[in-house]
PDB file of C-alpha atoms in Angstrom:
ATOM      1  CA  MET A  13     -52.999 -22.937  65.150  1.00 63.00           C
ATOM      2  CA  THR A  14     -56.965 -24.116  64.834  1.00 80.00           C
ATOM      3  CA  ALA A  15     -57.360 -27.764  65.747  1.00 91.00           C
ATOM      4  CA  ILE A  16     -59.288 -29.328  62.304  1.00 95.00           C
ATOM      5  CA  VAL A  17     -60.399 -32.199  64.718  1.00 97.00           C
ATOM      6  CA  ARG A  18     -60.678 -32.613  68.329  1.00 96.00           C
ATOM      7  CA  ALA A  19     -61.221 -36.082  70.007  1.00 97.00           C
ATOM      8  CA  VAL A  20     -61.481 -36.157  73.778  1.00 96.00           C
ATOM      9  CA  GLU A  21     -61.875 -39.600  75.084  1.00 97.00           C
ATOM     10  CA  ILE A  22     -63.454 -41.155  72.891  1.00 97.00           C
ATOM     11  CA  ARG A  23     -64.654 -44.605  73.383  1.00 97.00           C
ATOM     12  CA  LYS A  24     -66.319 -47.114  71.007  1.00 97.00           C
ATOM     13  CA  SER A  25     -67.342 -50.615  71.273  1.00 96.00           C
ATOM     14  CA  TYR A  26     -68.678 -53.455  69.160  1.00 95.00           C
ATOM     15  CA  GLY A  27     -70.812 -55.819  71.967  1.00 94.00           C
ATOM     16  CA  ASP A  28     -68.507 -57.119  74.353  1.00 93.00           C
ATOM     17  CA  PHE A  29     -65.403 -55.267  72.427  1.00 94.00           C
ATOM     18  CA  GLN A  30     -63.231 -52.554  73.126  1.00 95.00           C
ATOM     19  CA  ALA A  31     -61.969 -50.680  69.633  1.00 97.00           C
ATOM     20  CA  LEU A  32     -61.801 -47.274  71.075  1.00 97.00           C
ATOM     21  CA  GLN A  33     -60.342 -47.133  74.767  1.00 97.00           C
ATOM     22  CA  GLY A  34     -60.492 -42.820  75.398  1.00 96.00           C
ATOM     23  CA  ILE A  35     -58.911 -41.358  72.196  1.00 97.00           C
ATOM     24  CA  SER A  36     -57.808 -37.768  72.509  1.00 97.00           C
ATOM     25  CA  LEU A  37     -56.232 -36.088  70.116  1.00 96.00           C
ATOM     26  CA  ASP A  38     -55.854 -32.928  68.232  1.00 97.00           C
ATOM     27  CA  VAL A  39     -55.158 -32.342  64.665  1.00 97.00           C
ATOM     28  CA  ALA A  40     -54.344 -28.996  63.314  1.00 96.00           C
ATOM     29  CA  GLN A  41     -54.987 -27.525  60.472  1.00 94.00           C
ATOM     30  CA  GLY A  42     -53.080 -28.333  57.605  1.00 94.00           C
ATOM     31  CA  GLU A  43     -51.462 -30.798  59.377  1.00 96.00           C
ATOM     32  CA  VAL A  44     -50.383 -34.505  58.098  1.00 96.00           C
ATOM     33  CA  LEU A  45     -50.712 -36.980  60.622  1.00 98.00           C
ATOM     34  CA  CYS A  46     -50.022 -41.164  60.379  1.00 97.00           C
ATOM     35  CA  ILE A  47     -51.514 -43.404  61.984  1.00 98.00           C
ATOM     36  CA  ILE A  48     -50.028 -46.538  62.192  1.00 97.00           C
ATOM     37  CA  GLY A  49     -50.191 -49.850  63.843  1.00 96.00           C
ATOM     38  CA  PRO A  50     -51.161 -53.647  64.137  1.00 95.00           C
ATOM     39  CA  SER A  51     -54.321 -54.805  62.625  1.00 92.00           C
ATOM     40  CA  GLY A  52     -57.564 -54.659  65.656  1.00 92.00           C
ATOM     41  CA  SER A  53     -55.812 -51.868  66.516  1.00 96.00           C
ATOM     42  CA  GLY A  54     -58.829 -49.264  66.143  1.00 96.00           C
ATOM     43  CA  LYS A  55     -56.982 -46.981  63.447  1.00 97.00           C
ATOM     44  CA  SER A  56     -59.796 -47.870  60.871  1.00 96.00           C
ATOM     45  CA  THR A  57     -62.410 -47.010  63.667  1.00 97.00           C
ATOM     46  CA  PHE A  58     -61.205 -43.805  64.928  1.00 97.00           C
ATOM     47  CA  LEU A  59     -61.357 -42.882  60.848  1.00 97.00           C
ATOM     48  CA  ARG A  60     -64.799 -44.039  60.323  1.00 96.00           C
ATOM     49  CA  CYS A  61     -65.622 -42.098  63.614  1.00 96.00           C
ATOM     50  CA  ILE A  62     -64.256 -39.239  62.765  1.00 97.00           C
ATOM     51  CA  ASN A  63     -66.298 -39.053  59.197  1.00 95.00           C
ATOM     52  CA  GLN A  64     -69.670 -40.165  60.921  1.00 94.00           C
ATOM     53  CA  LEU A  65     -69.548 -43.640  59.853  1.00 94.00           C
ATOM     54  CA  GLU A  66     -69.618 -44.728  62.779  1.00 93.00           C
ATOM     55  CA  GLN A  67     -71.244 -43.305  66.108  1.00 92.00           C
ATOM     56  CA  ILE A  68     -68.883 -42.890  69.491  1.00 94.00           C
ATOM     57  CA  ASP A  69     -70.318 -44.633  72.764  1.00 93.00           C
ATOM     58  CA  GLY A  70     -68.135 -41.971  74.728  1.00 92.00           C
ATOM     59  CA  GLY A  71     -66.232 -38.759  74.769  1.00 94.00           C
ATOM     60  CA  ALA A  72     -66.633 -36.012  72.232  1.00 93.00           C
ATOM     61  CA  LEU A  73     -65.464 -34.899  68.529  1.00 95.00           C
ATOM     62  CA  TRP A  74     -65.422 -32.186  66.898  1.00 95.00           C
ATOM     63  CA  VAL A  75     -64.707 -31.885  63.607  1.00 95.00           C
ATOM     64  CA  ASN A  76     -64.197 -28.669  61.646  1.00 92.00           C
ATOM     65  CA  GLY A  77     -65.181 -26.693  64.510  1.00 90.00           C
ATOM     66  CA  GLU A  78     -68.731 -28.419  64.748  1.00 92.00           C
ATOM     67  CA  LEU A  79     -69.460 -31.289  67.938  1.00 92.00           C
ATOM     68  CA  ALA A  80     -70.548 -34.105  65.328  1.00 92.00           C
ATOM     69  CA  GLY A  81     -73.426 -36.124  65.409  1.00 90.00           C
ATOM     70  CA  TYR A  82     -74.517 -34.001  68.085  1.00 86.00           C
ATOM     71  CA  ARG A  83     -76.242 -30.045  68.652  1.00 84.00           C
ATOM     72  CA  GLN A  84     -75.751 -29.214  72.745  1.00 82.00           C
ATOM     73  CA  ALA A  85     -78.693 -27.082  74.212  1.00 80.00           C
ATOM     74  CA  GLY A  86     -78.052 -25.585  77.294  1.00 78.00           C
ATOM     75  CA  ASP A  87     -75.961 -28.869  79.422  1.00 80.00           C
ATOM     76  CA  LYS A  88     -78.101 -31.522  77.286  1.00 82.00           C
ATOM     77  CA  LEU A  89     -77.197 -33.455  73.769  1.00 81.00           C
ATOM     78  CA  HIS A  90     -79.376 -33.954  71.078  1.00 85.00           C
ATOM     79  CA  GLU A  91     -79.231 -36.458  68.462  1.00 88.00           C
ATOM     80  CA  LEU A  92     -78.579 -34.893  65.014  1.00 91.00           C
ATOM     81  CA  SER A  93     -81.135 -35.878  62.172  1.00 90.00           C
ATOM     82  CA  GLU A  94     -79.100 -38.278  59.418  1.00 90.00           C
ATOM     83  CA  ARG A  95     -79.479 -35.140  56.965  1.00 91.00           C
ATOM     84  CA  GLN A  96     -77.832 -32.980  59.196  1.00 92.00           C
ATOM     85  CA  ILE A  97     -75.144 -35.418  59.838  1.00 92.00           C
ATOM     86  CA  ALA A  98     -74.839 -35.810  56.124  1.00 91.00           C
ATOM     87  CA  ARG A  99     -73.940 -32.248  55.984  1.00 92.00           C
ATOM     88  CA  GLN A 100     -71.612 -32.231  58.836  1.00 92.00           C
ATOM     89  CA  ARG A 101     -69.747 -35.563  56.702  1.00 92.00           C
ATOM     90  CA  LEU A 102     -69.011 -33.169  53.733  1.00 92.00           C
ATOM     91  CA  ALA A 103     -66.521 -31.230  56.075  1.00 92.00           C
ATOM     92  CA  THR A 104     -64.762 -34.695  55.184  1.00 95.00           C
ATOM     93  CA  SER A 105     -63.621 -36.807  52.419  1.00 95.00           C
ATOM     94  CA  MET A 106     -62.575 -40.852  52.655  1.00 95.00           C
ATOM     95  CA  VAL A 107     -60.245 -42.496  50.644  1.00 95.00           C
ATOM     96  CA  PHE A 108     -61.118 -46.253  51.814  1.00 92.00           C
ATOM     97  CA  GLN A 109     -58.886 -49.343  51.400  1.00 88.00           C
ATOM     98  CA  ARG A 110     -61.033 -50.475  48.368  1.00 85.00           C
ATOM     99  CA  PHE A 111     -62.014 -47.928  45.791  1.00 83.00           C
ATOM    100  CA  ASN A 112     -65.688 -48.358  45.653  1.00 87.00           C
ATOM    101  CA  LEU A 113     -66.200 -47.011  42.249  1.00 94.00           C
ATOM    102  CA  PHE A 114     -69.040 -46.815  40.170  1.00 95.00           C
ATOM    103  CA  PRO A 115     -68.508 -49.512  37.510  1.00 96.00           C
ATOM    104  CA  HIS A 116     -71.025 -48.307  35.113  1.00 96.00           C
ATOM    105  CA  LYS A 117     -69.633 -45.017  35.548  1.00 97.00           C
ATOM    106  CA  THR A 118     -66.790 -43.222  33.548  1.00 97.00           C
ATOM    107  CA  ALA A 119     -63.474 -42.375  35.058  1.00 97.00           C
ATOM    108  CA  LEU A 120     -65.302 -38.579  35.156  1.00 98.00           C
ATOM    109  CA  GLU A 121     -68.482 -39.643  35.960  1.00 97.00           C
ATOM    110  CA  ASN A 122     -67.521 -40.972  39.321  1.00 97.00           C
ATOM    111  CA  VAL A 123     -65.384 -37.966  39.482  1.00 97.00           C
ATOM    112  CA  ILE A 124     -68.617 -35.071  39.190  1.00 97.00           C
ATOM    113  CA  GLU A 125     -71.440 -37.584  41.168  1.00 95.00           C
ATOM    114  CA  GLY A 126     -70.964 -36.067  44.615  1.00 94.00           C
ATOM    115  CA  PRO A 127     -70.401 -32.151  43.256  1.00 95.00           C
ATOM    116  CA  VAL A 128     -73.677 -32.333  40.560  1.00 95.00           C
ATOM    117  CA  GLN A 129     -76.062 -34.893  42.961  1.00 93.00           C
ATOM    118  CA  VAL A 130     -74.782 -34.143  46.606  1.00 92.00           C
ATOM    119  CA  LEU A 131     -73.484 -30.510  46.009  1.00 91.00           C
ATOM    120  CA  ARG A 132     -75.600 -29.262  43.234  1.00 92.00           C
ATOM    121  CA  ARG A 133     -72.932 -28.158  41.324  1.00 92.00           C
ATOM    122  CA  ASN A 134     -73.317 -26.772  37.225  1.00 94.00           C
ATOM    123  CA  ARG A 135     -72.557 -30.234  35.491  1.00 95.00           C
ATOM    124  CA  ALA A 136     -70.476 -28.158  32.961  1.00 96.00           C
ATOM    125  CA  GLN A 137     -68.207 -26.411  35.884  1.00 96.00           C
ATOM    126  CA  ALA A 138     -67.803 -29.858  37.382  1.00 96.00           C
ATOM    127  CA  GLU A 139     -66.824 -31.451  34.848  1.00 96.00           C
ATOM    128  CA  LYS A 140     -64.662 -28.775  34.169  1.00 96.00           C
ATOM    129  CA  GLU A 141     -62.622 -29.473  37.277  1.00 96.00           C
ATOM    130  CA  ALA A 142     -62.918 -33.148  37.135  1.00 97.00           C
ATOM    131  CA  ARG A 143     -60.852 -33.040  34.646  1.00 97.00           C
ATOM    132  CA  THR A 144     -58.114 -30.506  36.378  1.00 97.00           C
ATOM    133  CA  LEU A 145     -58.219 -32.971  39.048  1.00 97.00           C
ATOM    134  CA  LEU A 146     -57.464 -36.444  36.532  1.00 97.00           C
ATOM    135  CA  GLU A 147     -55.296 -34.228  35.780  1.00 96.00           C
ATOM    136  CA  ARG A 148     -53.386 -33.382  38.653  1.00 95.00           C
ATOM    137  CA  VAL A 149     -53.562 -37.588  40.481  1.00 95.00           C
ATOM    138  CA  GLY A 150     -51.896 -38.139  36.675  1.00 95.00           C
ATOM    139  CA  LEU A 151     -55.057 -39.626  34.727  1.00 96.00           C
ATOM    140  CA  GLY A 152     -56.049 -36.498  32.525  1.00 96.00           C
ATOM    141  CA  HIS A 153     -55.629 -39.288  29.843  1.00 96.00           C
ATOM    142  CA  LYS A 154     -58.618 -41.562  31.753  1.00 97.00           C
ATOM    143  CA  CYS A 155     -61.772 -39.892  31.669  1.00 97.00           C
ATOM    144  CA  ASP A 156     -63.671 -41.728  29.285  1.00 97.00           C
ATOM    145  CA  ALA A 157     -62.165 -45.109  31.126  1.00 97.00           C
ATOM    146  CA  PHE A 158     -64.449 -47.198  32.483  1.00 97.00           C
ATOM    147  CA  PRO A 159     -63.266 -48.320  35.984  1.00 96.00           C
ATOM    148  CA  VAL A 160     -62.848 -52.171  34.496  1.00 96.00           C
ATOM    149  CA  GLU A 161     -60.271 -50.912  32.158  1.00 97.00           C
ATOM    150  CA  LEU A 162     -58.103 -48.652  35.296  1.00 96.00           C
ATOM    151  CA  SER A 163     -55.592 -51.016  36.713  1.00 94.00           C
ATOM    152  CA  GLY A 164     -55.856 -50.944  40.794  1.00 94.00           C
ATOM    153  CA  GLY A 165     -53.485 -48.276  40.945  1.00 94.00           C
ATOM    154  CA  GLN A 166     -55.436 -46.027  38.789  1.00 96.00           C
ATOM    155  CA  GLN A 167     -58.470 -46.781  39.983  1.00 96.00           C
ATOM    156  CA  GLN A 168     -57.401 -46.001  43.853  1.00 95.00           C
ATOM    157  CA  ARG A 169     -56.114 -42.035  42.146  1.00 96.00           C
ATOM    158  CA  VAL A 170     -59.656 -41.510  40.864  1.00 96.00           C
ATOM    159  CA  ALA A 171     -60.809 -42.277  43.925  1.00 96.00           C
ATOM    160  CA  ILE A 172     -58.991 -39.495  45.434  1.00 96.00           C
ATOM    161  CA  ALA A 173     -59.801 -37.080  42.759  1.00 97.00           C
ATOM    162  CA  ARG A 174     -63.787 -38.185  43.750  1.00 96.00           C
ATOM    163  CA  ALA A 175     -62.716 -36.975  47.236  1.00 96.00           C
ATOM    164  CA  LEU A 176     -60.915 -33.919  46.327  1.00 96.00           C
ATOM    165  CA  ALA A 177     -63.972 -32.708  44.459  1.00 96.00           C
ATOM    166  CA  MET A 178     -65.972 -32.353  47.128  1.00 95.00           C
ATOM    167  CA  GLN A 179     -63.355 -29.683  48.047  1.00 93.00           C
ATOM    168  CA  PRO A 180     -63.464 -31.075  51.881  1.00 94.00           C
ATOM    169  CA  GLN A 181     -61.238 -29.315  55.092  1.00 93.00           C
ATOM    170  CA  LEU A 182     -59.925 -32.833  55.974  1.00 96.00           C
ATOM    171  CA  MET A 183     -58.952 -35.755  53.902  1.00 97.00           C
ATOM    172  CA  LEU A 184     -59.105 -39.409  55.169  1.00 97.00           C
ATOM    173  CA  PHE A 185     -57.223 -42.198  54.111  1.00 97.00           C
ATOM    174  CA  ASP A 186     -57.791 -45.737  55.503  1.00 96.00           C
ATOM    175  CA  GLU A 187     -54.807 -47.918  53.729  1.00 94.00           C
ATOM    176  CA  PRO A 188     -55.193 -46.582  50.639  1.00 93.00           C
ATOM    177  CA  THR A 189     -52.607 -48.428  49.490  1.00 92.00           C
ATOM    178  CA  SER A 190     -53.348 -52.129  51.253  1.00 90.00           C
ATOM    179  CA  ALA A 191     -55.523 -53.538  48.460  1.00 86.00           C
ATOM    180  CA  LEU A 192     -52.948 -53.012  45.653  1.00 90.00           C
ATOM    181  CA  ASP A 193     -50.167 -55.134  43.929  1.00 89.00           C
ATOM    182  CA  PRO A 194     -47.037 -54.468  45.323  1.00 87.00           C
ATOM    183  CA  GLU A 195     -45.960 -52.522  42.057  1.00 87.00           C
ATOM    184  CA  LEU A 196     -48.895 -50.259  41.679  1.00 90.00           C
ATOM    185  CA  VAL A 197     -47.919 -48.537  45.593  1.00 92.00           C
ATOM    186  CA  GLY A 198     -45.773 -45.851  44.119  1.00 92.00           C
ATOM    187  CA  GLU A 199     -47.792 -43.995  41.901  1.00 93.00           C
ATOM    188  CA  VAL A 200     -50.987 -43.712  44.462  1.00 94.00           C
ATOM    189  CA  LEU A 201     -48.279 -42.620  46.996  1.00 94.00           C
ATOM    190  CA  ALA A 202     -47.194 -40.110  44.624  1.00 94.00           C
ATOM    191  CA  VAL A 203     -50.122 -38.589  44.613  1.00 94.00           C
ATOM    192  CA  MET A 204     -50.597 -37.828  48.105  1.00 95.00           C
ATOM    193  CA  ARG A 205     -47.179 -36.880  48.913  1.00 93.00           C
ATOM    194  CA  ASP A 206     -48.270 -33.884  46.302  1.00 93.00           C
ATOM    195  CA  LEU A 207     -51.532 -33.725  48.460  1.00 93.00           C
ATOM    196  CA  ALA A 208     -49.860 -33.103  51.763  1.00 91.00           C
ATOM    197  CA  SER A 209     -47.092 -30.598  50.203  1.00 90.00           C
ATOM    198  CA  SER A 210     -50.194 -28.398  49.323  1.00 91.00           C
ATOM    199  CA  GLY A 211     -51.163 -27.807  52.492  1.00 90.00           C
ATOM    200  CA  ILE A 212     -54.327 -29.977  53.171  1.00 94.00           C
ATOM    201  CA  THR A 213     -55.651 -31.162  56.154  1.00 96.00           C
ATOM    202  CA  MET A 214     -54.541 -35.558  56.321  1.00 97.00           C
ATOM    203  CA  ILE A 215     -55.227 -38.263  58.776  1.00 98.00           C
ATOM    204  CA  VAL A 216     -53.004 -41.285  57.105  1.00 97.00           C
ATOM    205  CA  VAL A 217     -53.775 -44.508  58.128  1.00 97.00           C
ATOM    206  CA  THR A 218     -51.291 -46.911  56.552  1.00 95.00           C
ATOM    207  CA  HIS A 219     -48.454 -49.641  57.013  1.00 92.00           C
ATOM    208  CA  GLU A 220     -46.178 -47.403  54.890  1.00 93.00           C
ATOM    209  CA  LEU A 221     -43.705 -46.136  57.407  1.00 94.00           C
ATOM    210  CA  GLY A 222     -41.263 -44.824  54.406  1.00 93.00           C
ATOM    211  CA  PHE A 223     -43.931 -42.375  53.147  1.00 94.00           C
ATOM    212  CA  ALA A 224     -45.039 -41.747  56.419  1.00 95.00           C
ATOM    213  CA  ARG A 225     -40.963 -40.653  57.753  1.00 95.00           C
ATOM    214  CA  GLU A 226     -41.193 -38.080  54.440  1.00 94.00           C
ATOM    215  CA  VAL A 227     -44.274 -36.650  54.850  1.00 94.00           C
ATOM    216  CA  ALA A 228     -46.000 -36.726  58.042  1.00 96.00           C
ATOM    217  CA  ASP A 229     -46.034 -33.874  60.896  1.00 96.00           C
ATOM    218  CA  ARG A 230     -46.539 -36.117  63.223  1.00 97.00           C
ATOM    219  CA  VAL A 231     -47.068 -40.025  64.050  1.00 98.00           C
ATOM    220  CA  VAL A 232     -49.559 -41.392  66.071  1.00 98.00           C
ATOM    221  CA  PHE A 233     -48.743 -45.724  67.076  1.00 98.00           C
ATOM    222  CA  MET A 234     -52.318 -47.318  68.268  1.00 98.00           C
ATOM    223  CA  ASP A 235     -52.698 -50.487  69.347  1.00 97.00           C
ATOM    224  CA  GLY A 236     -55.157 -52.131  71.744  1.00 96.00           C
ATOM    225  CA  GLY A 237     -57.720 -49.530  70.765  1.00 97.00           C
ATOM    226  CA  ARG A 238     -55.456 -46.370  72.483  1.00 97.00           C
ATOM    227  CA  ILE A 239     -52.411 -44.335  71.282  1.00 98.00           C
ATOM    228  CA  VAL A 240     -49.225 -45.877  72.309  1.00 97.00           C
ATOM    229  CA  GLU A 241     -47.024 -43.150  71.348  1.00 97.00           C
ATOM    230  CA  SER A 242     -47.386 -39.971  69.356  1.00 97.00           C
ATOM    231  CA  GLY A 243     -44.484 -37.928  67.949  1.00 97.00           C
ATOM    232  CA  THR A 244     -42.011 -37.020  65.181  1.00 97.00           C
ATOM    233  CA  PRO A 245     -42.017 -39.006  62.699  1.00 97.00           C
ATOM    234  CA  GLU A 246     -38.136 -39.354  63.874  1.00 96.00           C
ATOM    235  CA  GLN A 247     -39.436 -40.004  67.685  1.00 97.00           C
ATOM    236  CA  VAL A 248     -41.781 -42.492  67.033  1.00 97.00           C
ATOM    237  CA  LEU A 249     -40.639 -44.202  64.080  1.00 96.00           C
ATOM    238  CA  SER A 250     -36.360 -43.855  64.749  1.00 95.00           C
ATOM    239  CA  ARG A 251     -36.081 -43.793  68.294  1.00 95.00           C
ATOM    240  CA  PRO A 252     -39.493 -45.034  69.848  1.00 96.00           C
ATOM    241  CA  GLN A 253     -39.791 -45.368  73.343  1.00 95.00           C
ATOM    242  CA  ASN A 254     -42.711 -47.767  74.271  1.00 96.00           C
ATOM    243  CA  LYS A 255     -41.858 -51.292  73.910  1.00 96.00           C
ATOM    244  CA  ARG A 256     -44.541 -52.385  71.777  1.00 96.00           C
ATOM    245  CA  THR A 257     -44.348 -49.684  69.031  1.00 96.00           C
ATOM    246  CA  GLN A 258     -40.314 -50.697  69.235  1.00 96.00           C
ATOM    247  CA  ASP A 259     -41.792 -54.101  68.519  1.00 95.00           C
ATOM    248  CA  PHE A 260     -43.895 -53.148  66.056  1.00 96.00           C
ATOM    249  CA  ILE A 261     -41.749 -51.268  63.586  1.00 94.00           C
ATOM    250  CA  ALA A 262     -38.768 -53.841  63.721  1.00 93.00           C
ATOM    251  CA  ALA A 263     -41.774 -56.771  62.601  1.00 92.00           C
ATOM    252  CA  VAL A 264     -42.779 -54.124  60.248  1.00 88.00           C
ATOM    253  CA  ILE A 265     -39.239 -53.208  58.587  1.00 81.00           C
ATOM    254  CA  ALA A 266     -37.592 -57.034  58.879  1.00 68.00           C
TER     255      ALA A 266
END
């Protein structure tokens, strides 16, 4: 099956701190991959490298068949310009912990911003598609609402619709429920379950082990900037082999 992400020995440091210490991972088209692990293990940094919000310090990364951030000419690599990186970044959409909606724009206006301004789509068509996406995330009745009028869960669902509006090949989720009150988590996870069943490729950093068990094709446990264990949800979450994985899962479900 075609790999939409191929990471080979990815390294990333911040000063003396090694956030990623040789991450090698393939993600197949249509796969749902959940990444779990303690805070500071490199999960979010890895997502940000895939989306080119961070530049890797070593290794190589291919996204949607293209070498991320570089152009290869013979045996030499040349850094891409910001414009070229922005074009590559269109293959992915990322949903963050914080919703980052434009406060002065309605839900509908937030969703059409990217298609109209970045993709240069026809506004009327973009609005039609945005309304369909807001219906899909259960917010068709909130098209004209401003972010301040929406709950945290509703804002995050608008953020998911906004990400989908860019028609990405890959969806990245960076702990999308961590900033929500517990009673609002379920509504966002329900939308993500629907997406997972639709066949879109997803990489999800999450502490929601029940969600990972239910929707993931594969679960990766990271710690200390490394992949410690990888396998099916049954293998990693129910029968982990590594002591560090066992301790983490026991602490989360305790």
